[in-house]
Amino acid sequence: MDALLREFGTEQQHASVVLARVHALSLAPVEGRSGDLVWQVRKGDYDRATQVDLRWGLHRLTFDTPENASTLDMVRAFERRLGDKNEPMAFSAIADHVSRLTPSQHTGLFHDLAMAAEEASAQQDDAQCLRDNAPWQAWLTGASRAGHEAALLACIGMGASVRMPDASGNTPLHHAARFGHAHLIKPLVDAGADVSALNGQGWAPLHLASLHRHARACDQLMRNGADAEQPGWRGRTPTRMHQRERSYEQAQAL
């Protein structure tokens, strides 16, 4: 919470932005210090073991530890790494330093590492729950309609699909085009949005931008591959729709 307050201050943020940042912070390694030894513990993805990164000055030793490791398990994992025959002398400086710790310091170090491994595992479980259960797809649709780029990027980063249509067949790119949010076009396309996708009424995003006279959105769509002559409902193209709207405006002016 303190990290979020330092980062965002009192400025109001969309829930997706805050929760995406919470997710990122939950995946950060757990850090600590024991005397002049510093360490980081990170839970591995999927079936990968928890990894401990132990440093003393310029020297570094990295080793894997089992799930739910006790203090003794942590000691054994450390000793197994020191016994790696492929690198017999690589970690001698840290090994010598650890061997000179008093019994209480030695126990305290590996107890702290075991507790950090438990904390890292719990944080990753929380992060996965957050990723799986927050309404990222609905928030992506809302961000596309509202023109909220930070929320849009947060939802994409959390796995929301830029190609998934809503109940009316509109993708996030359709919504961005419909409401003239030109600044969202490239981020959506970069994330894999299809500029030629047709919604339930047979319109591509460029059709909607043309129909609602959003010139900058039209320009951005065409810069990113949209076809001004793509046929939509009843064969109508964005060019034809634009010309029709322009003729209508001229008639109204007269």
PDB file of C-alpha atoms in Angstrom:
ATOM      1  CA  MET A   1       0.000   0.000   0.000  1.00  0.00           C
ATOM      2  CA  ASP A   2       2.836   2.403   0.824  1.00  0.00           C
ATOM      3  CA  ALA A   3       4.396   1.754  -2.590  1.00  0.00           C
ATOM      4  CA  LEU A   4       1.087   2.513  -4.318  1.00  0.00           C
ATOM      5  CA  LEU A   5       0.625   5.740  -2.363  1.00  0.00           C
ATOM      6  CA  ARG A   6       4.138   6.858  -3.274  1.00  0.00           C
ATOM      7  CA  GLU A   7       3.528   6.054  -6.930  1.00  0.00           C
ATOM      8  CA  PHE A   8       0.006   7.422  -7.421  1.00  0.00           C
ATOM      9  CA  GLY A   9      -0.289   9.913  -4.580  1.00  0.00           C
ATOM     10  CA  THR A  10      -3.817  11.241  -4.184  1.00  0.00           C
ATOM     11  CA  GLU A  11      -4.525  11.277  -7.925  1.00  0.00           C
ATOM     12  CA  GLN A  12      -7.589   9.216  -8.777  1.00  0.00           C
ATOM     13  CA  GLN A  13      -6.832   6.136 -10.882  1.00  0.00           C
ATOM     14  CA  HIS A  14      -8.985   3.588 -12.679  1.00  0.00           C
ATOM     15  CA  ALA A  15      -9.261   0.305 -10.754  1.00  0.00           C
ATOM     16  CA  SER A  16      -7.554  -1.578 -13.591  1.00  0.00           C
ATOM     17  CA  VAL A  17      -4.460   0.635 -13.350  1.00  0.00           C
ATOM     18  CA  VAL A  18      -4.172   0.176  -9.596  1.00  0.00           C
ATOM     19  CA  LEU A  19      -4.769  -3.581  -9.662  1.00  0.00           C
ATOM     20  CA  ALA A  20      -2.351  -4.127 -12.534  1.00  0.00           C
ATOM     21  CA  ARG A  21       0.295  -2.327 -10.486  1.00  0.00           C
ATOM     22  CA  VAL A  22      -0.603  -4.425  -7.424  1.00  0.00           C
ATOM     23  CA  HIS A  23      -0.108  -7.514  -9.583  1.00  0.00           C
ATOM     24  CA  ALA A  24       3.325  -6.324 -10.709  1.00  0.00           C
ATOM     25  CA  LEU A  25       4.369  -5.541  -7.142  1.00  0.00           C
ATOM     26  CA  SER A  26       3.195  -8.980  -6.015  1.00  0.00           C
ATOM     27  CA  LEU A  27       5.547 -10.617  -8.510  1.00  0.00           C
ATOM     28  CA  ALA A  28       8.542  -8.581  -7.370  1.00  0.00           C
ATOM     29  CA  PRO A  29      11.177 -10.522  -5.398  1.00  0.00           C
ATOM     30  CA  VAL A  30      11.110 -10.444  -1.621  1.00  0.00           C
ATOM     31  CA  GLU A  31      14.262  -8.671  -0.463  1.00  0.00           C
ATOM     32  CA  GLY A  32      16.151  -8.656   2.785  1.00  0.00           C
ATOM     33  CA  ARG A  33      19.470  -8.308   4.555  1.00  0.00           C
ATOM     34  CA  SER A  34      21.322 -10.223   7.217  1.00  0.00           C
ATOM     35  CA  GLY A  35      24.413  -8.311   8.311  1.00  0.00           C
ATOM     36  CA  ASP A  36      26.418  -7.638   5.166  1.00  0.00           C
ATOM     37  CA  LEU A  37      24.644 -10.395   3.222  1.00  0.00           C
ATOM     38  CA  VAL A  38      21.759  -9.221   1.035  1.00  0.00           C
ATOM     39  CA  TRP A  39      19.277 -11.439  -0.711  1.00  0.00           C
ATOM     40  CA  GLN A  40      16.281 -11.688  -2.985  1.00  0.00           C
ATOM     41  CA  VAL A  41      13.796 -14.564  -3.103  1.00  0.00           C
ATOM     42  CA  ARG A  42      11.534 -15.032  -6.121  1.00  0.00           C
ATOM     43  CA  LYS A  43       8.834 -17.657  -6.672  1.00  0.00           C
ATOM     44  CA  GLY A  44       9.338 -19.370 -10.016  1.00  0.00           C
ATOM     45  CA  ASP A  45       6.597 -19.470 -12.646  1.00  0.00           C
ATOM     46  CA  TYR A  46       4.455 -22.598 -12.986  1.00  0.00           C
ATOM     47  CA  ASP A  47       6.449 -25.606 -11.739  1.00  0.00           C
ATOM     48  CA  ARG A  48       9.775 -23.823 -11.401  1.00  0.00           C
ATOM     49  CA  ALA A  49      11.357 -23.870  -7.956  1.00  0.00           C
ATOM     50  CA  THR A  50      11.662 -20.832  -5.732  1.00  0.00           C
ATOM     51  CA  GLN A  51      14.979 -19.106  -6.400  1.00  0.00           C
ATOM     52  CA  VAL A  52      17.253 -17.469  -3.846  1.00  0.00           C
ATOM     53  CA  ASP A  53      19.814 -14.875  -4.900  1.00  0.00           C
ATOM     54  CA  LEU A  54      22.399 -14.352  -2.147  1.00  0.00           C
ATOM     55  CA  ARG A  55      25.002 -11.576  -2.419  1.00  0.00           C
ATOM     56  CA  TRP A  56      28.016 -10.470  -0.427  1.00  0.00           C
ATOM     57  CA  GLY A  57      29.843  -7.497  -1.903  1.00  0.00           C
ATOM     58  CA  LEU A  58      30.577  -8.333  -5.534  1.00  0.00           C
ATOM     59  CA  HIS A  59      30.031 -12.056  -4.978  1.00  0.00           C
ATOM     60  CA  ARG A  60      26.769 -13.753  -5.846  1.00  0.00           C
ATOM     61  CA  LEU A  61      25.282 -17.207  -5.348  1.00  0.00           C
ATOM     62  CA  THR A  62      21.928 -18.305  -6.762  1.00  0.00           C
ATOM     63  CA  PHE A  63      20.198 -21.552  -5.827  1.00  0.00           C
ATOM     64  CA  ASP A  64      16.789 -23.222  -6.038  1.00  0.00           C
ATOM     65  CA  THR A  65      14.848 -24.333  -2.998  1.00  0.00           C
ATOM     66  CA  PRO A  66      11.832 -26.656  -2.695  1.00  0.00           C
ATOM     67  CA  GLU A  67       8.256 -25.569  -2.058  1.00  0.00           C
ATOM     68  CA  ASN A  68       7.419 -24.833   1.589  1.00  0.00           C
ATOM     69  CA  ALA A  69      11.098 -25.030   2.547  1.00  0.00           C
ATOM     70  CA  SER A  70      11.954 -25.129   6.252  1.00  0.00           C
ATOM     71  CA  THR A  71      15.100 -23.548   7.665  1.00  0.00           C
ATOM     72  CA  LEU A  72      16.863 -26.916   7.367  1.00  0.00           C
ATOM     73  CA  ASP A  73      15.613 -27.373   3.787  1.00  0.00           C
ATOM     74  CA  MET A  74      17.080 -23.977   2.935  1.00  0.00           C
ATOM     75  CA  VAL A  75      20.454 -24.925   4.416  1.00  0.00           C
ATOM     76  CA  ARG A  76      20.493 -28.164   2.444  1.00  0.00           C
ATOM     77  CA  ALA A  77      19.586 -26.383  -0.806  1.00  0.00           C
ATOM     78  CA  PHE A  78      22.428 -23.926  -0.189  1.00  0.00           C
ATOM     79  CA  GLU A  79      24.897 -26.745   0.476  1.00  0.00           C
ATOM     80  CA  ARG A  80      23.801 -28.688  -2.612  1.00  0.00           C
ATOM     81  CA  ARG A  81      24.521 -25.616  -4.738  1.00  0.00           C
ATOM     82  CA  LEU A  82      27.974 -25.299  -3.206  1.00  0.00           C
ATOM     83  CA  GLY A  83      28.614 -28.926  -4.095  1.00  0.00           C
ATOM     84  CA  ASP A  84      27.873 -28.390  -7.793  1.00  0.00           C
ATOM     85  CA  LYS A  85      30.746 -30.174  -9.511  1.00  0.00           C
ATOM     86  CA  ASN A  86      30.411 -27.991 -12.601  1.00  0.00           C
ATOM     87  CA  GLU A  87      31.348 -24.887 -10.603  1.00  0.00           C
ATOM     88  CA  PRO A  88      33.448 -26.121  -7.659  1.00  0.00           C
ATOM     89  CA  MET A  89      35.110 -22.773  -6.824  1.00  0.00           C
ATOM     90  CA  ALA A  90      32.641 -20.233  -8.123  1.00  0.00           C
ATOM     91  CA  PHE A  91      31.034 -19.462  -4.759  1.00  0.00           C
ATOM     92  CA  SER A  92      33.903 -19.948  -2.343  1.00  0.00           C
ATOM     93  CA  ALA A  93      33.832 -16.323  -1.118  1.00  0.00           C
ATOM     94  CA  ILE A  94      30.197 -16.493  -0.025  1.00  0.00           C
ATOM     95  CA  ALA A  95      30.642 -20.041   1.303  1.00  0.00           C
ATOM     96  CA  ASP A  96      33.579 -18.936   3.435  1.00  0.00           C
ATOM     97  CA  HIS A  97      31.678 -15.900   4.683  1.00  0.00           C
ATOM     98  CA  VAL A  98      28.620 -17.971   5.659  1.00  0.00           C
ATOM     99  CA  SER A  99      30.824 -20.567   7.354  1.00  0.00           C
ATOM    100  CA  ARG A 100      32.236 -17.857   9.634  1.00  0.00           C
ATOM    101  CA  LEU A 101      28.790 -16.834  10.937  1.00  0.00           C
ATOM    102  CA  THR A 102      27.971 -17.670  14.525  1.00  0.00           C
ATOM    103  CA  PRO A 103      25.414 -20.498  15.009  1.00  0.00           C
ATOM    104  CA  SER A 104      22.672 -17.987  15.818  1.00  0.00           C
ATOM    105  CA  GLN A 105      23.549 -15.821  12.797  1.00  0.00           C
ATOM    106  CA  HIS A 106      23.637 -18.890  10.554  1.00  0.00           C
ATOM    107  CA  THR A 107      20.235 -20.085  11.770  1.00  0.00           C
ATOM    108  CA  GLY A 108      18.813 -16.560  11.519  1.00  0.00           C
ATOM    109  CA  LEU A 109      19.977 -16.162   7.926  1.00  0.00           C
ATOM    110  CA  PHE A 110      18.400 -19.383   6.675  1.00  0.00           C
ATOM    111  CA  HIS A 111      15.268 -18.874   8.756  1.00  0.00           C
ATOM    112  CA  ASP A 112      14.818 -15.459   7.114  1.00  0.00           C
ATOM    113  CA  LEU A 113      15.330 -17.008   3.688  1.00  0.00           C
ATOM    114  CA  ALA A 114      12.734 -19.704   4.408  1.00  0.00           C
ATOM    115  CA  MET A 115      10.223 -17.064   5.554  1.00  0.00           C
ATOM    116  CA  ALA A 116      10.925 -14.970   2.455  1.00  0.00           C
ATOM    117  CA  ALA A 117      10.333 -18.012   0.232  1.00  0.00           C
ATOM    118  CA  GLU A 118       6.965 -18.557   1.926  1.00  0.00           C
ATOM    119  CA  GLU A 119       6.055 -14.888   1.440  1.00  0.00           C
ATOM    120  CA  ALA A 120       7.079 -14.962  -2.238  1.00  0.00           C
ATOM    121  CA  SER A 121       4.911 -18.026  -2.829  1.00  0.00           C
ATOM    122  CA  ALA A 122       1.895 -16.431  -1.129  1.00  0.00           C
ATOM    123  CA  GLN A 123       2.349 -13.220  -3.133  1.00  0.00           C
ATOM    124  CA  GLN A 124       2.414 -15.133  -6.402  1.00  0.00           C
ATOM    125  CA  ASP A 125      -0.772 -16.992  -5.468  1.00  0.00           C
ATOM    126  CA  ASP A 126      -2.439 -13.636  -4.756  1.00  0.00           C
ATOM    127  CA  ALA A 127      -1.174 -12.236  -8.058  1.00  0.00           C
ATOM    128  CA  GLN A 128      -2.565 -15.211  -9.996  1.00  0.00           C
ATOM    129  CA  CYS A 129      -5.932 -14.884  -8.255  1.00  0.00           C
ATOM    130  CA  LEU A 130      -6.039 -11.196  -9.155  1.00  0.00           C
ATOM    131  CA  ARG A 131      -5.170 -11.935 -12.774  1.00  0.00           C
ATOM    132  CA  ASP A 132      -7.831 -14.636 -13.050  1.00  0.00           C
ATOM    133  CA  ASN A 133     -10.729 -12.923 -11.305  1.00  0.00           C
ATOM    134  CA  ALA A 134     -10.674  -9.183 -12.046  1.00  0.00           C
ATOM    135  CA  PRO A 135     -12.947  -8.129 -14.972  1.00  0.00           C
ATOM    136  CA  TRP A 136     -10.085  -7.141 -17.296  1.00  0.00           C
ATOM    137  CA  GLN A 137     -12.078  -7.707 -20.511  1.00  0.00           C
ATOM    138  CA  ALA A 138     -14.994  -5.527 -19.419  1.00  0.00           C
ATOM    139  CA  TRP A 139     -12.581  -2.841 -18.225  1.00  0.00           C
ATOM    140  CA  LEU A 140     -10.811  -2.942 -21.603  1.00  0.00           C
ATOM    141  CA  THR A 141     -14.109  -2.268 -23.371  1.00  0.00           C
ATOM    142  CA  GLY A 142     -14.854   0.585 -20.985  1.00  0.00           C
ATOM    143  CA  ALA A 143     -11.382   2.096 -21.420  1.00  0.00           C
ATOM    144  CA  SER A 144     -11.764   1.929 -25.216  1.00  0.00           C
ATOM    145  CA  ARG A 145     -15.067   3.792 -25.038  1.00  0.00           C
ATOM    146  CA  ALA A 146     -13.809   6.354 -22.514  1.00  0.00           C
ATOM    147  CA  GLY A 147     -10.440   6.996 -24.171  1.00  0.00           C
ATOM    148  CA  HIS A 148      -8.525   6.006 -21.020  1.00  0.00           C
ATOM    149  CA  GLU A 149      -5.136   4.917 -22.343  1.00  0.00           C
ATOM    150  CA  ALA A 150      -3.564   3.961 -18.999  1.00  0.00           C
ATOM    151  CA  ALA A 151      -6.494   1.685 -18.151  1.00  0.00           C
ATOM    152  CA  LEU A 152      -6.444   0.208 -21.652  1.00  0.00           C
ATOM    153  CA  LEU A 153      -2.733  -0.633 -21.422  1.00  0.00           C
ATOM    154  CA  ALA A 154      -3.183  -2.077 -17.928  1.00  0.00           C
ATOM    155  CA  CYS A 155      -5.952  -4.400 -19.117  1.00  0.00           C
ATOM    156  CA  ILE A 156      -3.961  -5.520 -22.145  1.00  0.00           C
ATOM    157  CA  GLY A 157      -0.985  -6.177 -19.905  1.00  0.00           C
ATOM    158  CA  MET A 158      -3.164  -8.374 -17.703  1.00  0.00           C
ATOM    159  CA  GLY A 159      -4.250 -10.524 -20.635  1.00  0.00           C
ATOM    160  CA  ALA A 160      -7.493  -8.938 -21.866  1.00  0.00           C
ATOM    161  CA  SER A 161      -7.992  -9.708 -25.565  1.00  0.00           C
ATOM    162  CA  VAL A 162      -8.088  -6.841 -28.052  1.00  0.00           C
ATOM    163  CA  ARG A 163      -9.796  -9.157 -30.545  1.00  0.00           C
ATOM    164  CA  MET A 164     -12.665 -10.342 -28.345  1.00  0.00           C
ATOM    165  CA  PRO A 165     -15.972  -8.744 -29.389  1.00  0.00           C
ATOM    166  CA  ASP A 166     -18.750  -7.722 -27.037  1.00  0.00           C
ATOM    167  CA  ALA A 167     -22.378  -8.857 -27.373  1.00  0.00           C
ATOM    168  CA  SER A 168     -22.852  -6.548 -30.382  1.00  0.00           C
ATOM    169  CA  GLY A 169     -19.743  -7.810 -32.145  1.00  0.00           C
ATOM    170  CA  ASN A 170     -17.757  -4.664 -31.392  1.00  0.00           C
ATOM    171  CA  THR A 171     -14.099  -5.112 -30.500  1.00  0.00           C
ATOM    172  CA  PRO A 172     -12.229  -2.548 -28.389  1.00  0.00           C
ATOM    173  CA  LEU A 173     -10.987  -1.018 -31.655  1.00  0.00           C
ATOM    174  CA  HIS A 174     -14.589  -0.526 -32.823  1.00  0.00           C
ATOM    175  CA  HIS A 175     -15.340   1.355 -29.604  1.00  0.00           C
ATOM    176  CA  ALA A 176     -12.228   3.524 -29.862  1.00  0.00           C
ATOM    177  CA  ALA A 177     -13.087   4.370 -33.481  1.00  0.00           C
ATOM    178  CA  ARG A 178     -16.769   5.032 -32.719  1.00  0.00           C
ATOM    179  CA  PHE A 179     -15.910   7.579 -30.028  1.00  0.00           C
ATOM    180  CA  GLY A 180     -13.016   9.148 -31.926  1.00  0.00           C
ATOM    181  CA  HIS A 181     -10.184   8.132 -29.593  1.00  0.00           C
ATOM    182  CA  ALA A 182      -7.398   8.362 -32.160  1.00  0.00           C
ATOM    183  CA  HIS A 183      -4.675   7.988 -29.511  1.00  0.00           C
ATOM    184  CA  LEU A 184      -5.904   4.457 -28.716  1.00  0.00           C
ATOM    185  CA  ILE A 185      -5.695   3.149 -32.291  1.00  0.00           C
ATOM    186  CA  LYS A 186      -1.980   2.346 -32.392  1.00  0.00           C
ATOM    187  CA  PRO A 187      -1.786   0.737 -28.921  1.00  0.00           C
ATOM    188  CA  LEU A 188      -4.689  -1.523 -29.851  1.00  0.00           C
ATOM    189  CA  VAL A 189      -3.236  -2.443 -33.230  1.00  0.00           C
ATOM    190  CA  ASP A 190       0.188  -3.041 -31.680  1.00  0.00           C
ATOM    191  CA  ALA A 191      -1.499  -5.444 -29.265  1.00  0.00           C
ATOM    192  CA  GLY A 192      -3.039  -7.397 -32.163  1.00  0.00           C
ATOM    193  CA  ALA A 193      -6.357  -5.688 -32.901  1.00  0.00           C
ATOM    194  CA  ASP A 194      -7.803  -6.467 -36.342  1.00  0.00           C
ATOM    195  CA  VAL A 195      -8.512  -3.242 -38.266  1.00  0.00           C
ATOM    196  CA  SER A 196     -10.716  -5.122 -40.740  1.00  0.00           C
ATOM    197  CA  ALA A 197     -12.946  -6.959 -38.233  1.00  0.00           C
ATOM    198  CA  LEU A 198     -16.671  -6.487 -38.858  1.00  0.00           C
ATOM    199  CA  ASN A 199     -19.113  -6.047 -35.988  1.00  0.00           C
ATOM    200  CA  GLY A 200     -22.619  -7.471 -35.763  1.00  0.00           C
ATOM    201  CA  GLN A 201     -23.964  -4.740 -38.086  1.00  0.00           C
ATOM    202  CA  GLY A 202     -21.307  -5.401 -40.705  1.00  0.00           C
ATOM    203  CA  TRP A 203     -19.084  -2.385 -39.954  1.00  0.00           C
ATOM    204  CA  ALA A 204     -15.321  -2.273 -39.534  1.00  0.00           C
ATOM    205  CA  PRO A 205     -13.754   0.294 -37.164  1.00  0.00           C
ATOM    206  CA  LEU A 206     -13.053   2.641 -40.093  1.00  0.00           C
ATOM    207  CA  HIS A 207     -16.727   2.540 -41.078  1.00  0.00           C
ATOM    208  CA  LEU A 208     -17.679   3.743 -37.599  1.00  0.00           C
ATOM    209  CA  ALA A 209     -15.028   6.462 -37.504  1.00  0.00           C
ATOM    210  CA  SER A 210     -16.201   7.687 -40.927  1.00  0.00           C
ATOM    211  CA  LEU A 211     -19.882   7.517 -40.001  1.00  0.00           C
ATOM    212  CA  HIS A 212     -19.305   9.634 -36.893  1.00  0.00           C
ATOM    213  CA  ARG A 213     -16.914  12.009 -38.664  1.00  0.00           C
ATOM    214  CA  HIS A 214     -13.838  11.390 -36.522  1.00  0.00           C
ATOM    215  CA  ALA A 215     -11.144  12.515 -38.965  1.00  0.00           C
ATOM    216  CA  ARG A 216      -8.139  11.866 -36.723  1.00  0.00           C
ATOM    217  CA  ALA A 217      -9.359   8.363 -35.867  1.00  0.00           C
ATOM    218  CA  CYS A 218      -9.874   7.680 -39.587  1.00  0.00           C
ATOM    219  CA  ASP A 219      -6.337   8.863 -40.305  1.00  0.00           C
ATOM    220  CA  GLN A 220      -4.844   6.691 -37.558  1.00  0.00           C
ATOM    221  CA  LEU A 221      -6.793   3.635 -38.685  1.00  0.00           C
ATOM    222  CA  MET A 222      -5.593   4.008 -42.272  1.00  0.00           C
ATOM    223  CA  ARG A 223      -2.030   4.600 -41.092  1.00  0.00           C
ATOM    224  CA  ASN A 224      -2.331   1.279 -39.302  1.00  0.00           C
ATOM    225  CA  GLY A 225      -3.637  -0.720 -42.235  1.00  0.00           C
ATOM    226  CA  ALA A 226      -7.368  -0.029 -42.471  1.00  0.00           C
ATOM    227  CA  ASP A 227      -8.768  -0.126 -46.032  1.00  0.00           C
ATOM    228  CA  ALA A 228     -10.928   2.843 -47.016  1.00  0.00           C
ATOM    229  CA  GLU A 229     -12.535   0.679 -49.696  1.00  0.00           C
ATOM    230  CA  GLN A 230     -13.390  -2.295 -47.475  1.00  0.00           C
ATOM    231  CA  PRO A 231     -16.996  -3.320 -48.105  1.00  0.00           C
ATOM    232  CA  GLY A 232     -19.274  -3.478 -45.101  1.00  0.00           C
ATOM    233  CA  TRP A 233     -23.032  -3.810 -44.736  1.00  0.00           C
ATOM    234  CA  ARG A 234     -24.672  -3.765 -48.178  1.00  0.00           C
ATOM    235  CA  GLY A 235     -21.269  -3.234 -49.732  1.00  0.00           C
ATOM    236  CA  ARG A 236     -20.803   0.237 -48.284  1.00  0.00           C
ATOM    237  CA  THR A 237     -17.204   1.374 -47.942  1.00  0.00           C
ATOM    238  CA  PRO A 238     -15.795   3.932 -45.490  1.00  0.00           C
ATOM    239  CA  THR A 239     -15.059   6.246 -48.444  1.00  0.00           C
ATOM    240  CA  ARG A 240     -18.656   6.078 -49.606  1.00  0.00           C
ATOM    241  CA  MET A 241     -19.955   6.703 -46.087  1.00  0.00           C
ATOM    242  CA  HIS A 242     -17.666   9.706 -45.695  1.00  0.00           C
ATOM    243  CA  GLN A 243     -18.840  11.147 -49.019  1.00  0.00           C
ATOM    244  CA  ARG A 244     -22.456  10.613 -48.029  1.00  0.00           C
ATOM    245  CA  GLU A 245     -21.958  12.390 -44.702  1.00  0.00           C
ATOM    246  CA  ARG A 246     -20.181  15.238 -46.463  1.00  0.00           C
ATOM    247  CA  SER A 247     -23.041  15.592 -48.992  1.00  0.00           C
ATOM    248  CA  TYR A 248     -25.524  15.611 -46.146  1.00  0.00           C
ATOM    249  CA  GLU A 249     -23.612  18.382 -44.354  1.00  0.00           C
ATOM    250  CA  GLN A 250     -23.513  20.456 -47.533  1.00  0.00           C
ATOM    251  CA  ALA A 251     -27.264  20.017 -48.025  1.00  0.00           C
ATOM    252  CA  GLN A 252     -27.885  21.075 -44.442  1.00  0.00           C
ATOM    253  CA  ALA A 253     -25.736  24.162 -44.939  1.00  0.00           C
ATOM    254  CA  LEU A 254     -27.820  25.162 -47.964  1.00  0.00           C
TER     255      LEU A 254
END
